[in-house]
PDB file of C-alpha atoms in Angstrom:
ATOM      1  CA  UNK T   1     -46.006 -72.529 -83.666  1.00 69.00           C
ATOM      2  CA  UNK T   2     -46.582 -69.365 -81.617  1.00 80.00           C
ATOM      3  CA  UNK T   3     -46.209 -70.733 -78.109  1.00 84.00           C
ATOM      4  CA  UNK T   4     -46.530 -68.848 -74.837  1.00 89.00           C
ATOM      5  CA  UNK T   5     -44.503 -69.507 -71.719  1.00 91.00           C
ATOM      6  CA  UNK T   6     -47.726 -70.098 -69.805  1.00 92.00           C
ATOM      7  CA  UNK T   7     -48.823 -72.772 -72.300  1.00 92.00           C
ATOM      8  CA  UNK T   8     -45.488 -74.534 -71.903  1.00 93.00           C
ATOM      9  CA  UNK T   9     -45.747 -74.349 -68.102  1.00 93.00           C
ATOM     10  CA  UNK T  10     -49.250 -75.792 -68.101  1.00 94.00           C
ATOM     11  CA  UNK T  11     -48.449 -78.522 -70.618  1.00 94.00           C
ATOM     12  CA  UNK T  12     -45.340 -79.558 -68.675  1.00 94.00           C
ATOM     13  CA  UNK T  13     -47.372 -79.743 -65.466  1.00 94.00           C
ATOM     14  CA  UNK T  14     -50.156 -81.811 -67.047  1.00 94.00           C
ATOM     15  CA  UNK T  15     -47.731 -84.333 -68.522  1.00 94.00           C
ATOM     16  CA  UNK T  16     -45.594 -84.564 -65.369  1.00 92.00           C
ATOM     17  CA  UNK T  17     -48.638 -84.995 -63.102  1.00 90.00           C
ATOM     18  CA  UNK T  18     -50.563 -87.029 -65.699  1.00 91.00           C
ATOM     19  CA  UNK T  19     -53.642 -85.143 -64.577  1.00 91.00           C
ATOM     20  CA  UNK T  20     -55.390 -81.886 -65.492  1.00 92.00           C
ATOM     21  CA  UNK T  21     -56.717 -81.670 -61.911  1.00 92.00           C
ATOM     22  CA  UNK T  22     -53.301 -81.937 -60.269  1.00 91.00           C
ATOM     23  CA  UNK T  23     -51.808 -79.532 -62.776  1.00 92.00           C
ATOM     24  CA  UNK T  24     -54.557 -77.020 -62.043  1.00 93.00           C
ATOM     25  CA  UNK T  25     -53.904 -77.329 -58.312  1.00 92.00           C
ATOM     26  CA  UNK T  26     -50.159 -76.903 -58.802  1.00 90.00           C
ATOM     27  CA  UNK T  27     -50.589 -73.836 -61.031  1.00 91.00           C
ATOM     28  CA  UNK T  28     -53.380 -72.338 -58.874  1.00 91.00           C
ATOM     29  CA  UNK T  29     -55.809 -72.283 -61.765  1.00 93.00           C
ATOM     30  CA  UNK T  30     -59.145 -73.873 -62.529  1.00 94.00           C
ATOM     31  CA  UNK T  31     -59.165 -77.148 -64.450  1.00 92.00           C
ATOM     32  CA  UNK T  32     -61.122 -75.613 -67.391  1.00 93.00           C
ATOM     33  CA  UNK T  33     -58.500 -72.842 -67.689  1.00 93.00           C
ATOM     34  CA  UNK T  34     -55.728 -75.422 -67.960  1.00 93.00           C
ATOM     35  CA  UNK T  35     -57.709 -77.495 -70.474  1.00 93.00           C
ATOM     36  CA  UNK T  36     -58.351 -74.467 -72.712  1.00 94.00           C
ATOM     37  CA  UNK T  37     -54.652 -73.492 -72.833  1.00 92.00           C
ATOM     38  CA  UNK T  38     -53.535 -77.035 -73.591  1.00 93.00           C
ATOM     39  CA  UNK T  39     -56.247 -77.310 -76.271  1.00 93.00           C
ATOM     40  CA  UNK T  40     -54.970 -74.127 -77.923  1.00 92.00           C
ATOM     41  CA  UNK T  41     -51.465 -75.583 -77.852  1.00 92.00           C
ATOM     42  CA  UNK T  42     -52.713 -78.709 -79.622  1.00 92.00           C
ATOM     43  CA  UNK T  43     -54.547 -76.593 -82.211  1.00 91.00           C
ATOM     44  CA  UNK T  44     -51.328 -74.736 -83.009  1.00 90.00           C
ATOM     45  CA  UNK T  45     -49.434 -78.025 -83.292  1.00 91.00           C
ATOM     46  CA  UNK T  46     -52.133 -79.439 -85.556  1.00 92.00           C
ATOM     47  CA  UNK T  47     -51.756 -82.879 -83.958  1.00 92.00           C
ATOM     48  CA  UNK T  48     -52.893 -84.487 -80.666  1.00 92.00           C
ATOM     49  CA  UNK T  49     -50.353 -84.008 -77.909  1.00 94.00           C
ATOM     50  CA  UNK T  50     -52.168 -85.845 -75.139  1.00 94.00           C
ATOM     51  CA  UNK T  51     -54.230 -89.004 -74.812  1.00 91.00           C
ATOM     52  CA  UNK T  52     -56.310 -90.303 -71.933  1.00 87.00           C
ATOM     53  CA  UNK T  53     -55.969 -93.916 -70.752  1.00 85.00           C
ATOM     54  CA  UNK T  54     -58.453 -94.627 -67.995  1.00 83.00           C
ATOM     55  CA  UNK T  55     -58.259 -91.645 -65.664  1.00 81.00           C
ATOM     56  CA  UNK T  56     -54.636 -90.781 -66.470  1.00 85.00           C
ATOM     57  CA  UNK T  57     -53.217 -88.457 -69.099  1.00 89.00           C
ATOM     58  CA  UNK T  58     -50.241 -89.448 -71.255  1.00 92.00           C
ATOM     59  CA  UNK T  59     -48.254 -87.560 -73.877  1.00 93.00           C
ATOM     60  CA  UNK T  60     -48.416 -88.813 -77.446  1.00 94.00           C
ATOM     61  CA  UNK T  61     -45.081 -89.140 -79.338  1.00 94.00           C
ATOM     62  CA  UNK T  62     -45.552 -85.532 -80.528  1.00 94.00           C
ATOM     63  CA  UNK T  63     -46.500 -84.529 -77.012  1.00 93.00           C
ATOM     64  CA  UNK T  64     -43.292 -86.077 -75.673  1.00 93.00           C
ATOM     65  CA  UNK T  65     -41.325 -83.858 -78.064  1.00 94.00           C
ATOM     66  CA  UNK T  66     -43.200 -80.782 -76.827  1.00 94.00           C
ATOM     67  CA  UNK T  67     -42.770 -81.882 -73.223  1.00 94.00           C
ATOM     68  CA  UNK T  68     -38.992 -82.248 -73.645  1.00 93.00           C
ATOM     69  CA  UNK T  69     -38.771 -78.791 -75.190  1.00 93.00           C
ATOM     70  CA  UNK T  70     -41.008 -77.274 -72.498  1.00 92.00           C
ATOM     71  CA  UNK T  71     -38.866 -78.820 -69.748  1.00 91.00           C
ATOM     72  CA  UNK T  72     -35.684 -77.456 -71.329  1.00 90.00           C
ATOM     73  CA  UNK T  73     -37.105 -73.968 -71.919  1.00 92.00           C
ATOM     74  CA  UNK T  74     -38.509 -73.677 -68.389  1.00 90.00           C
ATOM     75  CA  UNK T  75     -35.241 -74.866 -66.873  1.00 84.00           C
ATOM     76  CA  UNK T  76     -33.273 -72.304 -68.903  1.00 85.00           C
ATOM     77  CA  UNK T  77     -35.641 -69.538 -67.856  1.00 88.00           C
ATOM     78  CA  UNK T  78     -35.247 -70.520 -64.207  1.00 80.00           C
ATOM     79  CA  UNK T  79     -31.485 -70.531 -64.546  1.00 76.00           C
ATOM     80  CA  UNK T  80     -31.645 -67.104 -66.184  1.00 82.00           C
ATOM     81  CA  UNK T  81     -33.684 -65.730 -63.269  1.00 78.00           C
ATOM     82  CA  UNK T  82     -31.180 -67.171 -60.843  1.00 69.00           C
ATOM     83  CA  UNK T  83     -28.201 -65.679 -62.678  1.00 72.00           C
ATOM     84  CA  UNK T  84     -29.821 -62.265 -62.812  1.00 77.00           C
ATOM     85  CA  UNK T  85     -30.570 -62.444 -59.069  1.00 68.00           C
ATOM     86  CA  UNK T  86     -26.961 -63.424 -58.443  1.00 67.00           C
ATOM     87  CA  UNK T  87     -25.734 -60.461 -60.509  1.00 68.00           C
ATOM     88  CA  UNK T  88     -27.962 -58.188 -58.493  1.00 69.00           C
ATOM     89  CA  UNK T  89     -26.652 -59.730 -55.277  1.00 67.00           C
ATOM     90  CA  UNK T  90     -30.186 -59.810 -53.919  1.00 73.00           C
ATOM     91  CA  UNK T  91     -31.595 -62.839 -52.122  1.00 84.00           C
ATOM     92  CA  UNK T  92     -35.157 -62.778 -53.364  1.00 83.00           C
ATOM     93  CA  UNK T  93     -37.525 -64.848 -55.447  1.00 84.00           C
ATOM     94  CA  UNK T  94     -39.151 -68.288 -55.130  1.00 88.00           C
ATOM     95  CA  UNK T  95     -38.016 -71.009 -52.744  1.00 93.00           C
ATOM     96  CA  UNK T  96     -39.603 -74.415 -53.348  1.00 94.00           C
ATOM     97  CA  UNK T  97     -39.306 -76.999 -50.583  1.00 96.00           C
ATOM     98  CA  UNK T  98     -40.914 -80.368 -49.812  1.00 95.00           C
ATOM     99  CA  UNK T  99     -40.735 -81.618 -46.217  1.00 94.00           C
ATOM    100  CA  UNK T 100     -41.925 -84.825 -44.546  1.00 89.00           C
ATOM    101  CA  UNK T 101     -44.963 -84.241 -42.373  1.00 85.00           C
ATOM    102  CA  UNK T 102     -43.139 -84.219 -39.035  1.00 83.00           C
ATOM    103  CA  UNK T 103     -41.026 -81.350 -40.278  1.00 87.00           C
ATOM    104  CA  UNK T 104     -43.966 -78.989 -39.802  1.00 86.00           C
ATOM    105  CA  UNK T 105     -42.934 -78.689 -36.165  1.00 85.00           C
ATOM    106  CA  UNK T 106     -39.610 -77.031 -36.976  1.00 88.00           C
ATOM    107  CA  UNK T 107     -39.406 -75.929 -40.620  1.00 91.00           C
ATOM    108  CA  UNK T 108     -41.815 -72.953 -40.297  1.00 91.00           C
ATOM    109  CA  UNK T 109     -39.617 -71.646 -37.435  1.00 88.00           C
ATOM    110  CA  UNK T 110     -36.463 -71.907 -39.525  1.00 93.00           C
ATOM    111  CA  UNK T 111     -38.177 -70.391 -42.547  1.00 93.00           C
ATOM    112  CA  UNK T 112     -39.624 -67.585 -40.452  1.00 93.00           C
ATOM    113  CA  UNK T 113     -36.198 -66.620 -39.161  1.00 91.00           C
ATOM    114  CA  UNK T 114     -34.813 -66.655 -42.707  1.00 94.00           C
ATOM    115  CA  UNK T 115     -37.636 -64.481 -44.026  1.00 94.00           C
ATOM    116  CA  UNK T 116     -36.904 -61.878 -41.356  1.00 92.00           C
ATOM    117  CA  UNK T 117     -33.471 -61.525 -42.948  1.00 91.00           C
ATOM    118  CA  UNK T 118     -34.656 -61.774 -46.554  1.00 91.00           C
ATOM    119  CA  UNK T 119     -38.203 -60.476 -46.919  1.00 90.00           C
ATOM    120  CA  UNK T 120     -38.120 -60.721 -50.734  1.00 89.00           C
ATOM    121  CA  UNK T 121     -38.065 -64.525 -50.672  1.00 92.00           C
ATOM    122  CA  UNK T 122     -41.303 -66.192 -51.816  1.00 92.00           C
ATOM    123  CA  UNK T 123     -41.537 -69.560 -50.007  1.00 94.00           C
ATOM    124  CA  UNK T 124     -43.547 -72.502 -51.331  1.00 93.00           C
ATOM    125  CA  UNK T 125     -43.590 -75.145 -48.636  1.00 93.00           C
ATOM    126  CA  UNK T 126     -45.097 -78.584 -49.199  1.00 93.00           C
ATOM    127  CA  UNK T 127     -45.631 -80.939 -46.253  1.00 91.00           C
ATOM    128  CA  UNK T 128     -46.399 -84.502 -47.281  1.00 88.00           C
ATOM    129  CA  UNK T 129     -45.579 -88.140 -46.543  1.00 85.00           C
ATOM    130  CA  UNK T 130     -42.157 -89.660 -47.172  1.00 85.00           C
ATOM    131  CA  UNK T 131     -43.208 -91.499 -50.335  1.00 86.00           C
ATOM    132  CA  UNK T 132     -44.450 -88.284 -51.959  1.00 89.00           C
ATOM    133  CA  UNK T 133     -41.330 -86.357 -50.860  1.00 92.00           C
ATOM    134  CA  UNK T 134     -39.188 -89.043 -52.478  1.00 92.00           C
ATOM    135  CA  UNK T 135     -41.268 -88.775 -55.668  1.00 91.00           C
ATOM    136  CA  UNK T 136     -40.846 -85.022 -55.766  1.00 92.00           C
ATOM    137  CA  UNK T 137     -37.129 -85.363 -55.077  1.00 93.00           C
ATOM    138  CA  UNK T 138     -36.510 -87.790 -57.936  1.00 91.00           C
ATOM    139  CA  UNK T 139     -38.658 -85.651 -60.259  1.00 89.00           C
ATOM    140  CA  UNK T 140     -36.581 -82.585 -59.317  1.00 89.00           C
ATOM    141  CA  UNK T 141     -39.716 -80.621 -58.388  1.00 90.00           C
ATOM    142  CA  UNK T 142     -38.126 -78.721 -55.475  1.00 93.00           C
ATOM    143  CA  UNK T 143     -34.995 -76.773 -54.702  1.00 93.00           C
ATOM    144  CA  UNK T 144     -34.350 -79.425 -52.071  1.00 95.00           C
ATOM    145  CA  UNK T 145     -36.374 -81.634 -49.712  1.00 96.00           C
ATOM    146  CA  UNK T 146     -36.138 -82.383 -46.011  1.00 95.00           C
ATOM    147  CA  UNK T 147     -36.407 -85.886 -44.543  1.00 91.00           C
ATOM    148  CA  UNK T 148     -35.131 -87.957 -41.669  1.00 87.00           C
ATOM    149  CA  UNK T 149     -34.077 -91.121 -43.496  1.00 84.00           C
ATOM    150  CA  UNK T 150     -32.187 -90.768 -46.768  1.00 89.00           C
ATOM    151  CA  UNK T 151     -32.094 -93.814 -49.057  1.00 86.00           C
ATOM    152  CA  UNK T 152     -28.783 -95.152 -50.284  1.00 87.00           C
ATOM    153  CA  UNK T 153     -28.774 -93.641 -53.758  1.00 89.00           C
ATOM    154  CA  UNK T 154     -25.735 -92.333 -55.622  1.00 89.00           C
ATOM    155  CA  UNK T 155     -27.945 -89.785 -57.379  1.00 91.00           C
ATOM    156  CA  UNK T 156     -28.584 -87.913 -54.116  1.00 93.00           C
ATOM    157  CA  UNK T 157     -26.641 -85.363 -52.072  1.00 94.00           C
ATOM    158  CA  UNK T 158     -27.681 -85.059 -48.413  1.00 94.00           C
ATOM    159  CA  UNK T 159     -26.551 -82.707 -45.654  1.00 95.00           C
ATOM    160  CA  UNK T 160     -27.528 -83.088 -41.990  1.00 93.00           C
ATOM    161  CA  UNK T 161     -28.614 -79.895 -40.260  1.00 91.00           C
ATOM    162  CA  UNK T 162     -30.714 -80.618 -37.179  1.00 87.00           C
ATOM    163  CA  UNK T 163     -31.127 -83.366 -34.594  1.00 86.00           C
ATOM    164  CA  UNK T 164     -34.333 -85.370 -34.698  1.00 86.00           C
ATOM    165  CA  UNK T 165     -34.812 -86.748 -31.186  1.00 89.00           C
ATOM    166  CA  UNK T 166     -37.366 -89.533 -30.731  1.00 92.00           C
ATOM    167  CA  UNK T 167     -38.772 -90.554 -27.403  1.00 94.00           C
ATOM    168  CA  UNK T 168     -41.622 -92.473 -25.770  1.00 96.00           C
ATOM    169  CA  UNK T 169     -44.420 -90.225 -24.551  1.00 96.00           C
ATOM    170  CA  UNK T 170     -47.519 -90.781 -22.466  1.00 96.00           C
ATOM    171  CA  UNK T 171     -50.059 -88.755 -20.508  1.00 95.00           C
ATOM    172  CA  UNK T 172     -48.656 -87.567 -17.144  1.00 94.00           C
ATOM    173  CA  UNK T 173     -51.322 -89.711 -15.399  1.00 94.00           C
ATOM    174  CA  UNK T 174     -50.109 -92.910 -17.111  1.00 95.00           C
ATOM    175  CA  UNK T 175     -48.877 -95.601 -14.626  1.00 94.00           C
ATOM    176  CA  UNK T 176     -45.404 -95.569 -16.244  1.00 95.00           C
ATOM    177  CA  UNK T 177     -44.991 -91.777 -16.119  1.00 93.00           C
ATOM    178  CA  UNK T 178     -42.323 -90.828 -13.621  1.00 89.00           C
ATOM    179  CA  UNK T 179     -40.824 -94.330 -13.522  1.00 93.00           C
ATOM    180  CA  UNK T 180     -37.111 -94.711 -14.251  1.00 92.00           C
ATOM    181  CA  UNK T 181     -35.178 -97.410 -16.071  1.00 92.00           C
ATOM    182  CA  UNK T 182     -38.146 -98.809 -17.919  1.00 94.00           C
ATOM    183  CA  UNK T 183     -37.423-101.818 -20.132  1.00 94.00           C
ATOM    184  CA  UNK T 184     -38.503-101.562 -23.735  1.00 94.00           C
ATOM    185  CA  UNK T 185     -40.450-104.831 -23.588  1.00 92.00           C
ATOM    186  CA  UNK T 186     -42.332-103.489 -20.575  1.00 93.00           C
ATOM    187  CA  UNK T 187     -43.429-100.363 -22.451  1.00 95.00           C
ATOM    188  CA  UNK T 188     -44.423-102.324 -25.532  1.00 94.00           C
ATOM    189  CA  UNK T 189     -47.000-104.204 -23.437  1.00 93.00           C
ATOM    190  CA  UNK T 190     -48.922-100.946 -23.214  1.00 95.00           C
ATOM    191  CA  UNK T 191     -51.344 -99.821 -25.931  1.00 95.00           C
ATOM    192  CA  UNK T 192     -48.774 -98.787 -28.483  1.00 95.00           C
ATOM    193  CA  UNK T 193     -49.761 -96.156 -31.071  1.00 95.00           C
ATOM    194  CA  UNK T 194     -47.521 -95.790 -34.126  1.00 93.00           C
ATOM    195  CA  UNK T 195     -47.206 -94.396 -37.625  1.00 87.00           C
ATOM    196  CA  UNK T 196     -48.137 -96.407 -40.682  1.00 83.00           C
ATOM    197  CA  UNK T 197     -45.520 -98.652 -42.348  1.00 82.00           C
ATOM    198  CA  UNK T 198     -43.211 -96.603 -44.586  1.00 74.00           C
ATOM    199  CA  UNK T 199     -42.933 -93.715 -42.141  1.00 77.00           C
ATOM    200  CA  UNK T 200     -39.399 -92.714 -41.182  1.00 76.00           C
ATOM    201  CA  UNK T 201     -40.210 -92.749 -37.460  1.00 80.00           C
ATOM    202  CA  UNK T 202     -41.885 -96.153 -37.825  1.00 84.00           C
ATOM    203  CA  UNK T 203     -38.757 -97.496 -39.529  1.00 84.00           C
ATOM    204  CA  UNK T 204     -36.468 -96.322 -36.712  1.00 85.00           C
ATOM    205  CA  UNK T 205     -38.676 -97.822 -33.994  1.00 88.00           C
ATOM    206  CA  UNK T 206     -39.160-101.106 -35.848  1.00 89.00           C
ATOM    207  CA  UNK T 207     -35.369-101.433 -36.260  1.00 89.00           C
ATOM    208  CA  UNK T 208     -34.771-100.982 -32.538  1.00 90.00           C
ATOM    209  CA  UNK T 209     -37.508-103.467 -31.652  1.00 91.00           C
ATOM    210  CA  UNK T 210     -35.994-106.029 -34.048  1.00 90.00           C
ATOM    211  CA  UNK T 211     -32.480-105.484 -32.672  1.00 90.00           C
ATOM    212  CA  UNK T 212     -33.851-106.333 -29.219  1.00 89.00           C
ATOM    213  CA  UNK T 213     -35.519-109.489 -30.620  1.00 91.00           C
ATOM    214  CA  UNK T 214     -38.869-108.108 -29.521  1.00 91.00           C
ATOM    215  CA  UNK T 215     -42.167-107.791 -31.291  1.00 89.00           C
ATOM    216  CA  UNK T 216     -45.204-105.622 -30.908  1.00 90.00           C
ATOM    217  CA  UNK T 217     -48.707-105.500 -32.334  1.00 91.00           C
ATOM    218  CA  UNK T 218     -49.651-101.840 -32.591  1.00 92.00           C
ATOM    219  CA  UNK T 219     -52.849-100.874 -30.846  1.00 94.00           C
ATOM    220  CA  UNK T 220     -53.403 -98.188 -33.492  1.00 93.00           C
ATOM    221  CA  UNK T 221     -51.655 -97.105 -36.686  1.00 92.00           C
ATOM    222  CA  UNK T 222     -52.232 -93.481 -37.609  1.00 91.00           C
ATOM    223  CA  UNK T 223     -51.204 -91.435 -40.647  1.00 83.00           C
ATOM    224  CA  UNK T 224     -49.557 -88.431 -39.005  1.00 85.00           C
ATOM    225  CA  UNK T 225     -47.560 -87.455 -35.941  1.00 87.00           C
ATOM    226  CA  UNK T 226     -50.236 -84.892 -35.047  1.00 90.00           C
ATOM    227  CA  UNK T 227     -52.911 -87.614 -34.977  1.00 92.00           C
ATOM    228  CA  UNK T 228     -50.703 -89.748 -32.737  1.00 94.00           C
ATOM    229  CA  UNK T 229     -50.028 -86.845 -30.408  1.00 95.00           C
ATOM    230  CA  UNK T 230     -53.749 -86.169 -30.064  1.00 95.00           C
ATOM    231  CA  UNK T 231     -54.401 -89.865 -29.361  1.00 96.00           C
ATOM    232  CA  UNK T 232     -51.767 -89.886 -26.594  1.00 96.00           C
ATOM    233  CA  UNK T 233     -53.197 -86.650 -25.158  1.00 96.00           C
ATOM    234  CA  UNK T 234     -56.590 -88.389 -25.086  1.00 95.00           C
ATOM    235  CA  UNK T 235     -55.127 -91.194 -22.961  1.00 94.00           C
ATOM    236  CA  UNK T 236     -55.471 -93.885 -25.614  1.00 95.00           C
ATOM    237  CA  UNK T 237     -51.914 -95.178 -25.281  1.00 95.00           C
ATOM    238  CA  UNK T 238     -48.179 -94.525 -25.525  1.00 96.00           C
ATOM    239  CA  UNK T 239     -46.162 -93.614 -28.634  1.00 96.00           C
ATOM    240  CA  UNK T 240     -42.792 -92.644 -29.991  1.00 95.00           C
ATOM    241  CA  UNK T 241     -42.746 -89.063 -31.251  1.00 93.00           C
ATOM    242  CA  UNK T 242     -40.206 -86.487 -32.275  1.00 89.00           C
ATOM    243  CA  UNK T 243     -39.611 -84.464 -29.133  1.00 89.00           C
ATOM    244  CA  UNK T 244     -39.591 -81.284 -31.251  1.00 83.00           C
ATOM    245  CA  UNK T 245     -43.291 -81.903 -31.826  1.00 86.00           C
ATOM    246  CA  UNK T 246     -44.262 -82.015 -28.151  1.00 91.00           C
ATOM    247  CA  UNK T 247     -42.175 -79.203 -26.681  1.00 87.00           C
ATOM    248  CA  UNK T 248     -45.252 -77.187 -25.682  1.00 89.00           C
ATOM    249  CA  UNK T 249     -47.154 -80.193 -24.294  1.00 94.00           C
ATOM    250  CA  UNK T 250     -44.215 -81.267 -22.120  1.00 93.00           C
ATOM    251  CA  UNK T 251     -43.593 -77.701 -20.911  1.00 92.00           C
ATOM    252  CA  UNK T 252     -47.245 -77.355 -19.887  1.00 94.00           C
ATOM    253  CA  UNK T 253     -47.430 -80.772 -18.240  1.00 94.00           C
ATOM    254  CA  UNK T 254     -49.857 -82.282 -20.734  1.00 95.00           C
ATOM    255  CA  UNK T 255     -47.443 -85.000 -21.846  1.00 96.00           C
ATOM    256  CA  UNK T 256     -44.601 -86.854 -20.148  1.00 95.00           C
ATOM    257  CA  UNK T 257     -41.461 -88.293 -21.746  1.00 96.00           C
ATOM    258  CA  UNK T 258     -40.932 -91.829 -20.465  1.00 96.00           C
ATOM    259  CA  UNK T 259     -37.520 -93.026 -19.243  1.00 95.00           C
ATOM    260  CA  UNK T 260     -37.094 -96.098 -21.497  1.00 94.00           C
ATOM    261  CA  UNK T 261     -33.901 -98.016 -22.262  1.00 90.00           C
ATOM    262  CA  UNK T 262     -32.310 -97.040 -25.591  1.00 87.00           C
ATOM    263  CA  UNK T 263     -34.480 -93.912 -25.730  1.00 91.00           C
ATOM    264  CA  UNK T 264     -34.464 -91.051 -26.574  1.00 92.00           C
ATOM    265  CA  UNK T 265     -32.965 -91.948 -29.949  1.00 90.00           C
ATOM    266  CA  UNK T 266     -31.118 -89.235 -31.805  1.00 89.00           C
ATOM    267  CA  UNK T 267     -31.352 -89.134 -35.579  1.00 87.00           C
ATOM    268  CA  UNK T 268     -30.744 -86.248 -37.992  1.00 89.00           C
ATOM    269  CA  UNK T 269     -32.816 -84.215 -40.376  1.00 92.00           C
ATOM    270  CA  UNK T 270     -31.293 -83.950 -43.829  1.00 95.00           C
ATOM    271  CA  UNK T 271     -31.537 -81.472 -46.709  1.00 96.00           C
ATOM    272  CA  UNK T 272     -31.478 -83.581 -49.882  1.00 96.00           C
ATOM    273  CA  UNK T 273     -31.283 -82.778 -53.590  1.00 95.00           C
ATOM    274  CA  UNK T 274     -30.184 -84.477 -56.773  1.00 92.00           C
ATOM    275  CA  UNK T 275     -26.450 -84.658 -57.425  1.00 92.00           C
ATOM    276  CA  UNK T 276     -25.328 -82.056 -59.922  1.00 88.00           C
ATOM    277  CA  UNK T 277     -28.335 -79.806 -59.228  1.00 89.00           C
ATOM    278  CA  UNK T 278     -27.501 -76.078 -59.368  1.00 84.00           C
ATOM    279  CA  UNK T 279     -29.203 -74.413 -56.433  1.00 87.00           C
ATOM    280  CA  UNK T 280     -30.507 -70.897 -56.917  1.00 85.00           C
ATOM    281  CA  UNK T 281     -29.077 -68.085 -54.836  1.00 86.00           C
ATOM    282  CA  UNK T 282     -32.189 -68.202 -52.641  1.00 90.00           C
ATOM    283  CA  UNK T 283     -32.070 -71.988 -52.155  1.00 92.00           C
ATOM    284  CA  UNK T 284     -28.342 -72.011 -51.461  1.00 92.00           C
ATOM    285  CA  UNK T 285     -28.722 -69.144 -48.998  1.00 92.00           C
ATOM    286  CA  UNK T 286     -31.489 -70.920 -47.122  1.00 95.00           C
ATOM    287  CA  UNK T 287     -29.536 -74.183 -47.111  1.00 95.00           C
ATOM    288  CA  UNK T 288     -26.495 -72.356 -45.700  1.00 94.00           C
ATOM    289  CA  UNK T 289     -28.748 -70.713 -43.122  1.00 94.00           C
ATOM    290  CA  UNK T 290     -30.245 -73.959 -41.767  1.00 93.00           C
ATOM    291  CA  UNK T 291     -26.825 -75.647 -41.740  1.00 92.00           C
ATOM    292  CA  UNK T 292     -25.326 -72.816 -39.700  1.00 88.00           C
ATOM    293  CA  UNK T 293     -28.265 -71.591 -37.629  1.00 83.00           C
ATOM    294  CA  UNK T 294     -30.691 -74.522 -37.322  1.00 76.00           C
ATOM    295  CA  UNK T 295     -29.107 -75.992 -34.202  1.00 76.00           C
ATOM    296  CA  UNK T 296     -28.961 -72.536 -32.580  1.00 73.00           C
ATOM    297  CA  UNK T 297     -32.665 -71.889 -33.112  1.00 65.00           C
ATOM    298  CA  UNK T 298     -33.511 -75.273 -31.633  1.00 64.00           C
ATOM    299  CA  UNK T 299     -30.870 -75.343 -28.930  1.00 60.00           C
ATOM    300  CA  UNK T 300     -30.663 -78.753 -27.261  1.00 41.00           C
ATOM    301  CA  UNK T 301     -30.617 -77.010 -23.897  1.00 41.00           C
ATOM    302  CA  UNK T 302     -34.270 -76.101 -24.431  1.00 50.00           C
ATOM    303  CA  UNK T 303     -35.460 -79.511 -25.606  1.00 44.00           C
ATOM    304  CA  UNK T 304     -37.460 -81.698 -23.155  1.00 42.00           C
ATOM    305  CA  UNK T 305     -35.220 -84.659 -23.797  1.00 42.00           C
ATOM    306  CA  UNK T 306     -32.016 -82.803 -22.942  1.00 43.00           C
ATOM    307  CA  UNK T 307     -32.964 -82.196 -19.348  1.00 41.00           C
ATOM    308  CA  UNK T 308     -33.932 -85.871 -19.001  1.00 43.00           C
ATOM    309  CA  UNK T 309     -30.583 -86.962 -20.428  1.00 44.00           C
ATOM    310  CA  UNK T 310     -28.809 -84.767 -17.904  1.00 38.00           C
ATOM    311  CA  UNK T 311     -30.974 -86.190 -15.119  1.00 37.00           C
ATOM    312  CA  UNK T 312     -29.732 -89.641 -16.006  1.00 40.00           C
TER     313      UNK T 312
END
């Protein structure tokens, strides 16, 4: 068989994603282009490598053998690139990260600072929900991922690098805005807007509510922190948000952080990868950067919650 590296990349992506469409999106190609290359690979093999069951694509036994080889070859090529970069001593090349959706309020700032130091880095940043981040993590699709709640799993290595501060927020005209010493049960009587079940923030809030032997029926459940923020800005209700995500709105007086018992809650953001994974020079350099500089870039002195803590 006279294989090309591109054919192996495309075939590996199709099998891993079980979809020509998702593979095409991942490889930034059209679906017909991916199909043609995979078809040529099958013609060279002289045997079907893929089969379609319903709307999903699966590898045949022969296809599994090709997939295993493709995975090994692509991994070795990646390691070769990394070793050559290390020999050169240059921090440049691809950086592949997956981050939970709320991370979009801080990760671009950290990445931007890093790129100012290392302009040859080629970042590929994927913001998605926690379930998809976990899927990518376990499939080893990224250099590392960023999330707020790390599952107990011996296969994973996690390192905290930045505080994730959660607080109740409301419009400045809300009756509770400006009040001090609010009880949690009092705030939960308001129209409470929250993330969907499975969200990291939702999990933290639900745990606190359960610890207090309280209950709440959400007024609305929305799929992103940005949607929740816009709903609160529109005066629909109150919510718990990462205070990193509302720095501008608090500074301009468009949102108020409520003084509620047991809040703000401080959690951590974690960089997570599979145990035993060899990070590239670029990935290791960026990880070292956020571990050392992340808290400086987002100094607690500038956060809206810090001044409230001091006021208490």
